[in-house]
XYZ file of C-alpha atoms in Angstrom:
662
model
C 118.181 -34.768 32.035
C 118.829 -35.396 35.742
C 120.872 -32.188 35.940
C 118.004 -30.201 34.360
C 115.517 -31.711 36.791
C 117.716 -30.773 39.736
C 118.081 -27.243 38.396
C 114.309 -26.902 37.983
C 113.751 -28.245 41.490
C 116.223 -25.764 42.989
C 114.644 -22.918 41.000
C 111.166 -23.798 42.278
C 112.524 -24.065 45.826
C 114.234 -20.674 45.518
C 111.085 -19.007 44.170
C 109.025 -20.606 46.937
C 111.427 -19.307 49.586
C 111.381 -15.808 48.090
C 107.566 -15.848 47.984
C 107.447 -17.092 51.555
C 109.762 -14.323 52.691
C 107.659 -11.767 50.817
C 104.616 -12.869 52.783
C 106.307 -12.345 56.152
C 105.701 -8.985 57.818
C 106.621 -7.537 61.192
C 104.314 -5.539 63.460
C 104.262 -4.255 66.984
C 100.847 -5.776 67.700
C 98.886 -8.496 65.917
C 95.172 -8.832 66.724
C 93.298 -11.974 65.747
C 89.539 -11.557 65.409
C 87.691 -8.528 64.048
C 84.989 -8.566 66.709
C 83.927 -5.319 68.372
C 86.760 -5.914 70.865
C 89.193 -6.481 67.999
C 88.262 -3.228 66.270
C 88.566 -1.214 69.487
C 91.874 -2.875 70.405
C 93.290 -2.215 66.931
C 92.244 1.446 66.942
C 93.623 1.999 70.461
C 96.955 0.367 69.652
C 97.341 2.307 66.407
C 96.573 5.594 68.153
C 99.262 4.689 70.692
C 101.730 4.801 67.807
C 102.042 1.060 67.320
C 102.096 -0.738 63.980
C 99.028 -2.989 63.965
C 97.606 -5.805 61.882
C 94.079 -7.132 62.361
C 93.304 -10.611 61.052
C 89.623 -11.431 60.511
C 88.503 -14.867 59.253
C 85.333 -13.382 57.779
C 84.578 -10.391 55.570
C 82.889 -8.090 58.113
C 84.078 -6.285 61.246
C 82.268 -5.841 64.553
C 81.162 -9.361 65.436
C 77.737 -9.423 67.042
C 77.619 -5.635 67.407
C 77.317 -5.337 63.625
C 75.817 -8.800 63.228
C 72.288 -8.236 64.501
C 72.641 -7.591 68.223
C 71.248 -4.087 68.110
C 69.289 -4.314 71.363
C 72.347 -3.829 73.545
C 72.702 -5.788 76.780
C 73.811 -2.981 79.057
C 73.192 -3.575 82.745
C 74.245 -0.275 84.329
C 75.538 2.121 81.665
C 78.148 3.731 83.888
C 80.462 0.728 83.394
C 80.615 1.432 79.640
C 83.514 3.790 79.069
C 86.182 4.852 76.619
C 85.795 3.862 72.989
C 82.913 1.538 73.818
C 80.959 4.559 75.023
C 82.245 6.521 72.039
C 80.751 3.832 69.781
C 77.284 4.224 71.313
C 77.581 7.984 71.077
C 78.408 7.684 67.393
C 75.307 5.507 67.077
C 73.394 8.292 68.815
C 74.788 10.940 66.477
C 73.569 8.913 63.512
C 70.033 8.963 64.915
C 70.164 12.574 66.131
C 70.694 11.788 69.827
C 73.503 11.994 72.373
C 73.775 8.230 72.877
C 71.768 5.327 71.524
C 71.860 1.661 72.450
C 69.478 0.220 69.851
C 70.551 0.348 66.222
C 70.577 -1.206 62.767
C 73.433 -3.573 61.820
C 74.522 -1.437 58.866
C 74.959 1.615 61.119
C 77.271 -0.284 63.474
C 79.155 -1.697 60.491
C 79.800 1.784 59.101
C 81.072 3.049 62.471
C 83.494 0.150 62.908
C 84.807 0.695 59.385
C 85.194 4.398 60.156
C 87.377 3.588 63.188
C 89.646 1.546 60.937
C 89.836 4.292 58.306
C 90.926 6.808 60.944
C 93.846 4.653 62.081
C 96.797 3.172 60.245
C 95.911 -0.521 60.467
C 96.541 -3.393 58.075
C 93.428 -5.568 57.858
C 93.633 -9.091 56.479
C 90.228 -10.611 55.742
C 89.282 -14.223 55.045
C 92.341 -15.798 56.648
C 92.393 -18.288 59.492
C 95.094 -19.189 61.964
C 97.021 -22.291 60.931
C 100.138 -22.314 63.133
C 101.883 -20.532 65.996
C 105.654 -20.396 66.441
C 106.918 -19.898 69.999
C 110.269 -19.681 71.694
C 109.861 -20.602 75.330
C 106.840 -18.515 76.455
C 107.182 -15.930 73.689
C 105.060 -16.060 70.531
C 107.385 -15.132 67.700
C 105.028 -15.371 64.752
C 101.799 -16.848 63.507
C 100.907 -18.394 60.180
C 97.550 -17.617 58.598
C 95.958 -19.401 55.653
C 93.404 -18.015 53.191
C 89.989 -19.662 53.367
C 89.495 -19.372 49.605
C 90.963 -22.311 47.734
C 91.907 -20.074 44.812
C 94.422 -18.329 47.064
C 96.968 -20.918 48.100
C 99.713 -18.870 49.699
C 99.965 -18.572 53.457
C 101.191 -15.494 55.297
C 103.510 -15.255 58.256
C 103.038 -12.442 60.776
C 105.674 -11.546 63.306
C 104.795 -9.254 66.216
C 105.987 -8.204 69.643
C 102.526 -8.597 71.151
C 99.430 -10.592 70.233
C 95.804 -10.068 71.256
C 93.192 -12.785 70.696
C 89.856 -11.011 70.205
C 88.074 -13.923 68.556
C 84.907 -15.410 70.042
C 86.491 -18.856 69.768
C 89.939 -18.300 71.331
C 91.819 -19.952 68.460
C 95.060 -18.023 68.915
C 94.955 -18.658 72.639
C 94.491 -22.395 72.096
C 97.192 -22.793 69.449
C 99.605 -20.863 71.676
C 99.472 -23.543 74.362
C 97.319 -21.648 76.849
C 95.178 -23.586 79.333
C 91.448 -23.279 78.752
C 88.086 -24.867 79.491
C 85.128 -25.768 77.292
C 81.702 -26.370 78.789
C 80.519 -26.026 82.357
C 82.691 -26.592 85.402
C 81.352 -28.663 88.241
C 80.182 -26.449 91.101
C 82.836 -28.018 93.346
C 85.740 -26.687 91.277
C 85.300 -23.043 92.337
C 82.807 -23.482 95.162
C 79.940 -22.081 93.065
C 76.215 -22.863 93.113
C 75.085 -21.895 89.600
C 77.580 -23.742 87.412
C 77.164 -27.171 85.831
C 73.792 -28.782 85.148
C 70.881 -26.488 86.045
C 67.226 -27.426 85.531
C 65.321 -24.171 86.004
C 62.084 -22.555 84.853
C 63.436 -19.915 82.490
C 62.895 -20.430 78.741
C 61.339 -23.736 79.584
C 58.632 -26.053 78.262
C 55.548 -26.333 80.430
C 54.774 -29.744 81.890
C 53.089 -32.293 79.710
C 54.794 -31.859 76.330
C 55.357 -35.350 74.912
C 58.874 -35.966 73.533
C 58.202 -39.034 71.356
C 57.512 -39.209 67.631
C 54.359 -41.177 68.384
C 52.972 -39.567 71.540
C 53.237 -41.901 74.499
C 55.283 -44.459 72.535
C 58.860 -44.440 73.781
C 59.952 -47.011 71.203
C 58.983 -44.654 68.357
C 62.016 -42.499 69.107
C 62.518 -38.916 70.129
C 61.439 -35.877 68.191
C 64.091 -33.811 66.435
C 66.096 -31.610 68.779
C 65.875 -33.810 71.889
C 69.018 -35.420 73.289
C 68.829 -39.066 74.316
C 70.565 -38.578 77.646
C 69.775 -38.769 81.357
C 69.504 -35.616 83.450
C 72.425 -35.389 85.851
C 72.450 -33.892 89.339
C 72.375 -30.090 89.514
C 75.887 -28.641 89.582
C 77.473 -31.506 87.635
C 80.123 -30.352 85.182
C 80.135 -31.352 81.514
C 81.348 -30.305 78.056
C 77.997 -28.900 76.948
C 77.932 -25.347 75.611
C 75.082 -22.870 75.928
C 73.008 -22.534 72.765
C 73.870 -20.275 69.863
C 71.435 -18.441 67.619
C 71.182 -15.644 65.092
C 69.961 -12.234 66.225
C 67.523 -11.714 63.373
C 67.091 -8.444 61.522
C 63.759 -8.264 59.683
C 61.716 -5.351 58.367
C 58.020 -4.698 57.798
C 58.697 -1.891 55.334
C 57.320 -3.216 51.997
C 59.749 -1.067 50.000
C 62.737 -2.623 51.810
C 61.417 -6.143 52.340
C 62.498 -9.449 50.800
C 59.875 -12.185 51.408
C 60.728 -15.055 53.746
C 60.770 -18.031 51.404
C 61.271 -21.738 52.042
C 64.993 -22.223 52.737
C 67.193 -25.027 51.527
C 67.032 -28.173 53.641
C 63.640 -27.154 55.067
C 62.093 -29.888 57.203
C 58.873 -29.108 59.121
C 59.555 -32.058 61.452
C 62.202 -29.919 63.169
C 59.393 -27.753 64.525
C 57.118 -30.516 65.828
C 57.934 -29.570 69.425
C 56.758 -26.027 68.746
C 53.589 -27.436 67.235
C 52.861 -29.620 70.275
C 53.581 -26.811 72.703
C 51.182 -24.446 70.927
C 48.484 -27.124 70.711
C 48.358 -27.081 74.514
C 49.051 -23.372 74.919
C 47.621 -21.600 71.838
C 49.311 -18.746 70.043
C 48.595 -15.199 71.220
C 51.289 -13.278 69.313
C 54.719 -13.644 67.749
C 56.141 -12.686 71.137
C 55.101 -16.111 72.418
C 58.102 -17.576 70.607
C 60.394 -14.620 69.870
C 61.761 -11.635 71.769
C 60.708 -9.200 69.067
C 62.681 -6.028 69.797
C 62.066 -3.097 67.479
C 65.010 -1.276 65.940
C 65.010 2.050 64.073
C 63.585 2.259 60.551
C 61.046 -0.553 60.907
C 63.603 -3.250 61.716
C 64.075 -5.841 64.450
C 66.573 -7.569 66.657
C 64.852 -10.894 67.315
C 66.144 -13.132 70.102
C 65.229 -16.436 71.726
C 62.165 -16.745 73.984
C 60.526 -19.580 75.957
C 60.901 -23.321 75.440
C 61.259 -23.466 71.652
C 62.629 -20.543 69.695
C 65.703 -19.371 67.779
C 68.235 -21.116 70.063
C 69.378 -24.346 68.402
C 69.884 -26.156 71.687
C 72.477 -28.922 71.798
C 73.644 -28.480 68.202
C 76.813 -26.510 68.969
C 78.706 -28.597 71.496
C 81.609 -29.396 69.180
C 81.854 -25.871 67.717
C 84.550 -24.473 70.086
C 87.126 -27.126 69.155
C 85.970 -27.748 65.575
C 87.912 -27.104 62.379
C 87.011 -24.128 60.227
C 85.149 -26.389 57.785
C 83.153 -28.051 60.547
C 82.285 -24.686 62.081
C 80.921 -23.556 58.721
C 78.696 -26.641 58.669
C 77.386 -25.777 62.145
C 76.784 -22.159 61.154
C 74.914 -23.269 58.033
C 72.799 -25.686 60.080
C 71.831 -22.814 62.399
C 70.943 -20.638 59.407
C 68.814 -23.399 57.870
C 67.063 -24.002 61.183
C 66.372 -20.306 61.820
C 65.144 -19.483 58.332
C 63.070 -22.658 58.478
C 61.509 -21.544 61.782
C 60.527 -18.186 60.280
C 59.052 -19.944 57.246
C 57.202 -22.479 59.431
C 55.561 -19.743 61.506
C 54.509 -17.931 58.343
C 53.204 -20.912 56.376
C 52.507 -24.068 58.374
C 48.765 -24.880 58.661
C 49.197 -25.650 62.369
C 49.924 -21.969 63.011
C 46.792 -19.780 63.333
C 46.061 -17.589 60.340
C 46.419 -14.326 62.295
C 49.943 -15.342 63.353
C 50.880 -16.393 59.824
C 49.562 -13.106 58.474
C 51.603 -11.148 61.022
C 54.713 -13.169 60.233
C 54.303 -12.626 56.497
C 54.285 -8.863 57.018
C 58.004 -9.175 57.801
C 60.951 -9.993 55.578
C 64.707 -9.683 55.174
C 65.894 -6.052 54.718
C 67.289 -5.258 51.290
C 69.725 -2.758 52.805
C 71.281 -5.083 55.415
C 74.104 -7.593 54.898
C 74.145 -6.756 51.204
C 77.334 -8.776 50.648
C 75.972 -11.751 52.576
C 72.623 -12.491 50.967
C 70.769 -10.149 53.368
C 71.458 -12.499 56.269
C 73.909 -11.963 59.128
C 77.239 -13.739 58.632
C 77.786 -13.727 62.420
C 76.358 -16.577 64.470
C 75.939 -15.585 68.123
C 78.818 -17.494 69.716
C 77.719 -16.882 73.286
C 80.549 -18.956 74.693
C 83.325 -21.157 73.339
C 86.724 -21.675 74.931
C 87.460 -19.843 78.182
C 91.040 -19.296 79.279
C 92.330 -20.522 82.619
C 94.631 -17.601 83.351
C 96.378 -15.843 86.190
C 92.978 -15.204 87.834
C 89.697 -16.994 87.129
C 86.587 -14.826 87.493
C 83.851 -16.766 89.321
C 80.382 -16.436 90.807
C 82.051 -15.115 93.973
C 83.359 -12.072 92.075
C 79.977 -11.472 90.448
C 78.178 -11.456 93.788
C 80.814 -9.415 95.601
C 82.149 -12.053 97.987
C 85.572 -11.593 96.403
C 86.684 -8.180 95.100
C 89.705 -7.664 92.876
C 91.720 -4.439 92.881
C 93.445 -4.664 89.476
C 90.244 -3.822 87.614
C 90.409 -2.902 83.921
C 86.659 -2.906 83.342
C 83.371 -3.754 85.004
C 80.580 -6.206 84.275
C 77.023 -5.180 85.049
C 74.735 -7.892 83.695
C 73.016 -10.788 85.408
C 74.740 -14.175 85.462
C 73.115 -15.357 82.263
C 73.322 -18.704 80.501
C 71.046 -19.902 77.748
C 69.978 -23.521 77.751
C 72.654 -26.114 77.032
C 70.567 -29.250 76.515
C 67.085 -30.553 75.725
C 66.187 -33.971 77.077
C 63.437 -36.097 78.600
C 62.634 -35.611 82.299
C 59.864 -37.701 83.835
C 58.459 -38.501 80.400
C 58.294 -34.832 79.357
C 60.570 -32.677 77.207
C 62.586 -30.175 79.226
C 65.355 -27.675 78.493
C 68.350 -27.592 80.813
C 71.023 -24.998 81.494
C 69.175 -21.678 81.531
C 70.330 -19.428 84.391
C 69.324 -15.798 84.968
C 70.474 -14.610 88.385
C 71.098 -10.948 89.135
C 70.547 -8.599 92.043
C 74.212 -7.653 92.467
C 75.933 -4.346 91.605
C 78.549 -3.993 88.829
C 81.751 -5.833 89.711
C 85.398 -5.337 88.679
C 87.100 -7.564 86.107
C 90.719 -8.356 86.901
C 93.540 -7.554 84.488
C 94.958 -10.963 85.349
C 91.829 -12.576 83.890
C 92.857 -11.499 80.372
C 96.484 -12.593 80.843
C 97.592 -16.221 80.426
C 99.589 -17.970 83.086
C 103.121 -16.634 83.228
C 104.549 -20.094 82.537
C 102.545 -20.478 79.302
C 102.667 -17.285 77.179
C 104.244 -13.930 78.015
C 103.112 -11.750 75.069
C 99.453 -12.628 74.564
C 96.256 -11.051 75.935
C 92.763 -12.553 75.693
C 89.969 -10.023 76.353
C 87.073 -12.039 74.854
C 87.688 -15.688 75.771
C 88.986 -14.452 79.097
C 89.597 -16.455 82.242
C 86.206 -17.039 83.854
C 83.986 -19.862 84.952
C 80.958 -20.624 82.814
C 78.532 -18.778 85.060
C 80.755 -15.735 85.656
C 81.381 -15.508 81.919
C 77.609 -15.320 81.543
C 77.681 -11.919 83.221
C 80.850 -10.644 81.565
C 80.145 -11.708 77.958
C 78.374 -8.548 76.782
C 79.494 -6.548 73.762
C 80.110 -3.222 75.591
C 82.265 -5.065 78.137
C 84.227 -6.840 75.391
C 85.001 -3.433 73.862
C 86.205 -2.052 77.199
C 88.406 -5.124 77.745
C 89.716 -4.866 74.177
C 90.824 -1.301 74.850
C 92.437 -2.354 78.138
C 94.271 -5.144 76.306
C 95.630 -2.636 73.784
C 96.748 -0.329 76.599
C 98.495 -3.252 78.301
C 100.155 -4.496 75.110
C 101.458 -0.996 74.373
C 102.838 -0.672 77.903
C 104.528 -4.062 77.617
C 106.224 -2.957 74.382
C 107.238 0.436 75.712
C 108.780 -0.973 78.876
C 110.014 -4.246 77.341
C 108.263 -6.579 79.734
C 105.885 -9.501 79.797
C 102.162 -8.804 79.872
C 102.043 -10.365 83.341
C 104.400 -7.642 84.582
C 102.123 -4.825 83.449
C 100.165 -3.624 86.475
C 96.503 -2.801 86.732
C 97.468 0.640 88.071
C 99.438 1.412 84.905
C 96.403 0.581 82.796
C 94.100 2.624 85.053
C 96.400 5.618 84.618
C 96.025 5.411 80.840
C 92.254 5.089 81.210
C 92.158 8.270 83.290
C 94.497 10.331 81.108
C 93.352 9.095 77.716
C 89.945 7.385 78.028
C 89.211 7.406 74.296
C 92.677 6.179 73.437
C 93.255 8.897 70.844
C 94.045 11.984 72.914
C 90.574 13.496 73.023
C 89.751 15.437 76.166
C 87.979 13.350 78.840
C 84.402 13.911 79.948
C 83.860 15.217 83.455
C 81.406 13.025 85.349
C 80.098 14.444 88.626
C 78.692 11.523 90.560
C 76.020 12.305 93.142
C 77.544 9.702 95.467
C 80.897 11.513 95.662
C 79.867 13.770 98.503
C 82.647 16.326 98.192
C 81.368 17.067 94.664
C 77.651 17.360 95.499
C 76.057 19.669 98.050
C 72.524 18.623 99.040
C 70.077 21.053 100.631
C 66.585 20.046 101.773
C 65.067 16.552 101.838
C 66.638 13.826 99.699
C 66.383 10.025 99.871
C 68.977 7.614 98.492
C 67.785 5.237 95.733
C 69.899 2.259 94.604
C 68.081 1.103 91.463
C 67.651 2.525 88.001
C 70.172 5.338 87.947
C 73.592 6.014 86.497
C 76.188 4.770 88.973
C 75.777 2.852 92.196
C 72.934 5.021 93.546
C 71.436 8.497 93.481
C 69.044 10.814 95.352
C 65.327 11.619 95.014
C 63.569 14.642 96.519
C 61.027 13.295 98.997
C 58.562 16.179 99.477
C 57.505 19.545 98.116
C 59.885 21.537 100.278
C 62.585 23.470 98.479
C 65.458 21.074 97.816
C 68.584 21.615 95.761
C 71.549 19.519 94.638
C 74.630 21.461 93.565
C 77.217 19.614 91.446
C 80.829 20.854 91.286
C 84.047 19.202 90.106
C 87.682 19.906 90.896
C 88.654 18.175 87.611
C 86.918 20.735 85.404
C 89.045 23.003 83.207
C 88.249 26.059 81.106
C 86.531 25.251 77.824
C 83.178 24.749 76.136
C 81.044 21.838 77.263
C 77.731 20.202 76.498
C 76.180 19.650 79.919
C 73.817 16.774 80.708
C 72.060 15.370 83.726
C 70.905 11.782 84.018
C 67.168 11.208 84.205
C 66.209 7.845 85.761
C 62.663 6.725 85.075
C 61.002 6.639 88.499
C 57.388 6.255 89.531
C 55.793 9.623 90.210
C 58.514 11.561 88.425
C 58.042 15.260 87.819
C 57.200 16.234 84.255
C 59.624 19.138 84.476
C 63.039 19.847 85.916
C 64.383 23.202 87.022
C 68.129 23.774 86.964
C 70.793 26.453 87.159
C 74.178 26.530 85.420
C 76.825 28.961 86.681
C 79.726 29.113 84.222
C 81.961 31.010 86.608
C 80.848 34.423 85.330
C 77.089 34.350 84.870
C 74.098 32.295 85.952
C 71.556 30.670 83.616
C 68.274 29.335 84.994
C 65.981 27.098 82.935
C 63.124 24.610 83.224
C 63.262 21.402 81.207
C 60.242 19.430 79.956
C 60.606 15.718 80.767
C 57.120 14.584 79.780
C 58.070 13.661 76.219
C 61.382 11.992 77.065
C 61.473 8.528 75.496
C 63.582 5.834 77.143
C 64.328 2.850 74.902
C 66.285 -0.370 75.153
C 67.690 -2.159 78.183
C 68.005 0.964 80.271
C 65.970 2.779 82.876
C 67.241 6.268 82.160
C 68.741 8.712 79.686
C 71.032 11.717 79.627
C 69.124 14.977 79.264
C 70.857 17.918 77.582
C 70.928 21.099 79.650
C 72.759 23.199 77.081
C 76.172 24.163 75.724
C 78.151 26.436 77.997
C 81.586 28.097 77.780
C 83.170 27.518 81.187
C 85.106 30.677 82.008
C 85.962 30.014 85.638
C 86.256 26.307 86.269
C 86.856 26.635 89.997
C 83.514 28.343 90.673
C 81.394 26.616 88.020
C 78.446 24.518 89.193
C 75.226 22.879 88.012
C 72.282 22.946 90.392
C 69.081 20.904 90.218
C 66.044 21.893 92.272
C 62.406 20.940 92.783
C 60.937 24.460 92.845
C 58.542 23.935 89.893
C 58.257 20.178 90.193
C 54.929 18.356 90.041
C 56.423 15.095 91.280
C 59.694 13.508 92.335
C 62.999 14.983 91.173
C 66.168 12.926 90.826
C 69.653 14.204 91.572
C 71.712 11.531 89.856
C 74.722 12.610 87.838
C 75.938 15.566 85.830
C 78.116 15.066 82.770
C 80.209 17.744 81.052
C 81.291 16.669 77.569
C 83.989 18.784 75.873
C 82.911 20.010 72.443
C 85.094 18.532 69.717
């Protein structure tokens, strides 16, 4: 009997070992996190000839870019390049335009899936990181575990290089990399906008009582208020800026699912909203929501003012939480958000005209069809942040320190949502909101996505990169994450090809790949003729430099009715067929028409373009205007010329773009 038991035990052990070995697979590059950065990194690496696996804990790719954030935070569009720009052009093609920056979630989802179908990539869904095996500073393999209990077997992935593209930085953390959660004290990096910040943005007005029984402190605080004391501005803490869902609704009755009372609905959660609107009555839904319209009668709804979709103070333990605890936090945010929508549509305290407007909206039947018509992606605005070879800070944002090993640019304001809600002088106040801009796009260092050399030598972190809280607030935009994801894939491929640590890859090597192969898949680069590169633009007549609203750092505007011309030429142009565009910045007093000439090297074409009907949408102050498709026969002599001969207002000479026809 004992002998039989031993035999059975050895047989089970042998089978287990064989199964374990069967679940181990080797790759060149392993990417953890199917965010927009993860998709772009995976595609780039695969097109570089590398074997790639992408591990995604959820069931959907694209992160926030397919999860409801359709009203893209851009800043200045010229910093968006490579496959990130290709993504927005594919969005544009879907809607019959050159580029588009506002879009439906399902459109983004289809484009991300299309990238994966066009590359040889293994995708593993619904698995989470459970262990990391290292030898010295080298990650040898990771272990991932299925989130479904019915699937009990773990997988082991071995790779030469790893890229953490998750919003949480789980691979980075388990690999022994230094990181920070929360807000640094201003003294750490000599900043002024980090730590505790009590400002006016997205704030309650004075006089909103925080107690359950107004004026009675002993009655306790209303839901959503933290029982804490406001600290001095600039004080560091572990508090994390608020998360929310970017909400996709529709007012198309044929595509609309009614907003019904959600599980765990509690109207007491919205008492602060009720008190605020008692003092400052409702005027429209935009009082409480940033209600951005998307194509096909849909929305991207974001947080606005003192009480909105941000669930302030309810996410502080999310960055370090277990998978199960994170799911509880995500569910709490979903319950809160659906409850807020229901409250606004049904509570008697809300005026009837607001309730009626709210009830005209509902969840789209054609969005998130595998997720109950609700986004599976909570907006994780910030979680862990690596402390790497270089830490990006407020000084880099505002140009006091400039880094030369740039692999991408950030172009947004230093932006933090509120981190806390507490009582200040007997009134409820939000704390942590910062919105400070006024600086040009700034370079992001390659060393900010690389861990310290002494910690890990084959890992790159383009999402939870090395930045202070306030600098991360400028960098943390989806187009920038995609650019950094592509740079990470370039760097990982270089490290494999030349058998070196990621820290030994230079920024110049990555820049060379960006210049030669900007889309990562061998497609011919665009030719951008920048008005500020004076050897490429010949100005005749009267022009004035303008620094706001254009494509690039600045551009020129004709200042009077005298004949003025701007001739654009490029030494990088080669023979071929191109779609030619010029950038139209929306300026006060702009001409309703634009006259231009294209010389293809053999013949001259002169046309006048109507600008009166040009529609500029989203977070941008300009659009590319198509001048036509031209076969360039003599690249050396080719030029595009803009003039003000038939203008009835100001004419801008900004940029010319020549896009090779595919």
